[in-house]
XYZ file of C-alpha atoms in Angstrom:
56
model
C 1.316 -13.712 8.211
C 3.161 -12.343 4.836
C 1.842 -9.982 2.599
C 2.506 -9.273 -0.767
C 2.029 -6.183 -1.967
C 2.028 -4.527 -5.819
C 0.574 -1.755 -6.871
C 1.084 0.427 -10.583
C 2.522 3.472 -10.656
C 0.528 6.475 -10.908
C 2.219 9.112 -12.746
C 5.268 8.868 -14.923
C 8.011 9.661 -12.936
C 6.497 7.067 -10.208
C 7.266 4.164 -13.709
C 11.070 4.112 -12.754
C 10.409 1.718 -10.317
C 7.143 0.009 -11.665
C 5.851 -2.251 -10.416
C 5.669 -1.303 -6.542
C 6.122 -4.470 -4.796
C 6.691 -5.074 -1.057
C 6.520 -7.608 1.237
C 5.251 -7.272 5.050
C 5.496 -10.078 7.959
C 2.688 -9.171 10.290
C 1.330 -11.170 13.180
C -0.868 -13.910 12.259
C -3.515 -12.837 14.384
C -3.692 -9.624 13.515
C -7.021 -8.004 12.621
C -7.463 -6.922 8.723
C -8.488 -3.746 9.568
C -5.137 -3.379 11.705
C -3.189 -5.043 8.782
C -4.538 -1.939 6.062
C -3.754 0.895 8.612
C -0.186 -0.823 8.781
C -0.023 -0.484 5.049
C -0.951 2.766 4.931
C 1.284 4.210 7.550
C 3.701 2.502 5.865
C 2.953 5.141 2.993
C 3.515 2.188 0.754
C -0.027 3.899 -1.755
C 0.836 6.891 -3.442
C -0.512 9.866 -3.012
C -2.382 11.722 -5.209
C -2.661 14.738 -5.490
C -5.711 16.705 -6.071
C -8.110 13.790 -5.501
C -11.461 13.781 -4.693
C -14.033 11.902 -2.641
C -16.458 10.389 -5.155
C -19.682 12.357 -5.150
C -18.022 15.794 -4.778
């Protein structure tokens, strides 16, 4: 399966390379919830820093 990825930048000196786009090939029967933990190992989202749950 390929996934297309794009995200916006989240602080100005993440715009240089706005937009965030990547492309993964992952198995085709690979699980969703397999497919977001590969995405976020990846460390394809930004971090920010500071955040909070909501609520707190």
């Amino acid at each position: 399966m390929r996934v297309h990825l794009t995200r916006g930048s989240v602080a100005m000196g993440d715009d240089v390379d706005a937009p965030h786009t990547e492309t993964l090939d992952l198995p085709d029967a690979m699980p969703l919830r397999e497919a977001v933990t590969s995405v976020i190992k990846r460390g394809y989202l930004a971090p920010i820093a500071g955040a909070r749950p909501p609520g707190s």
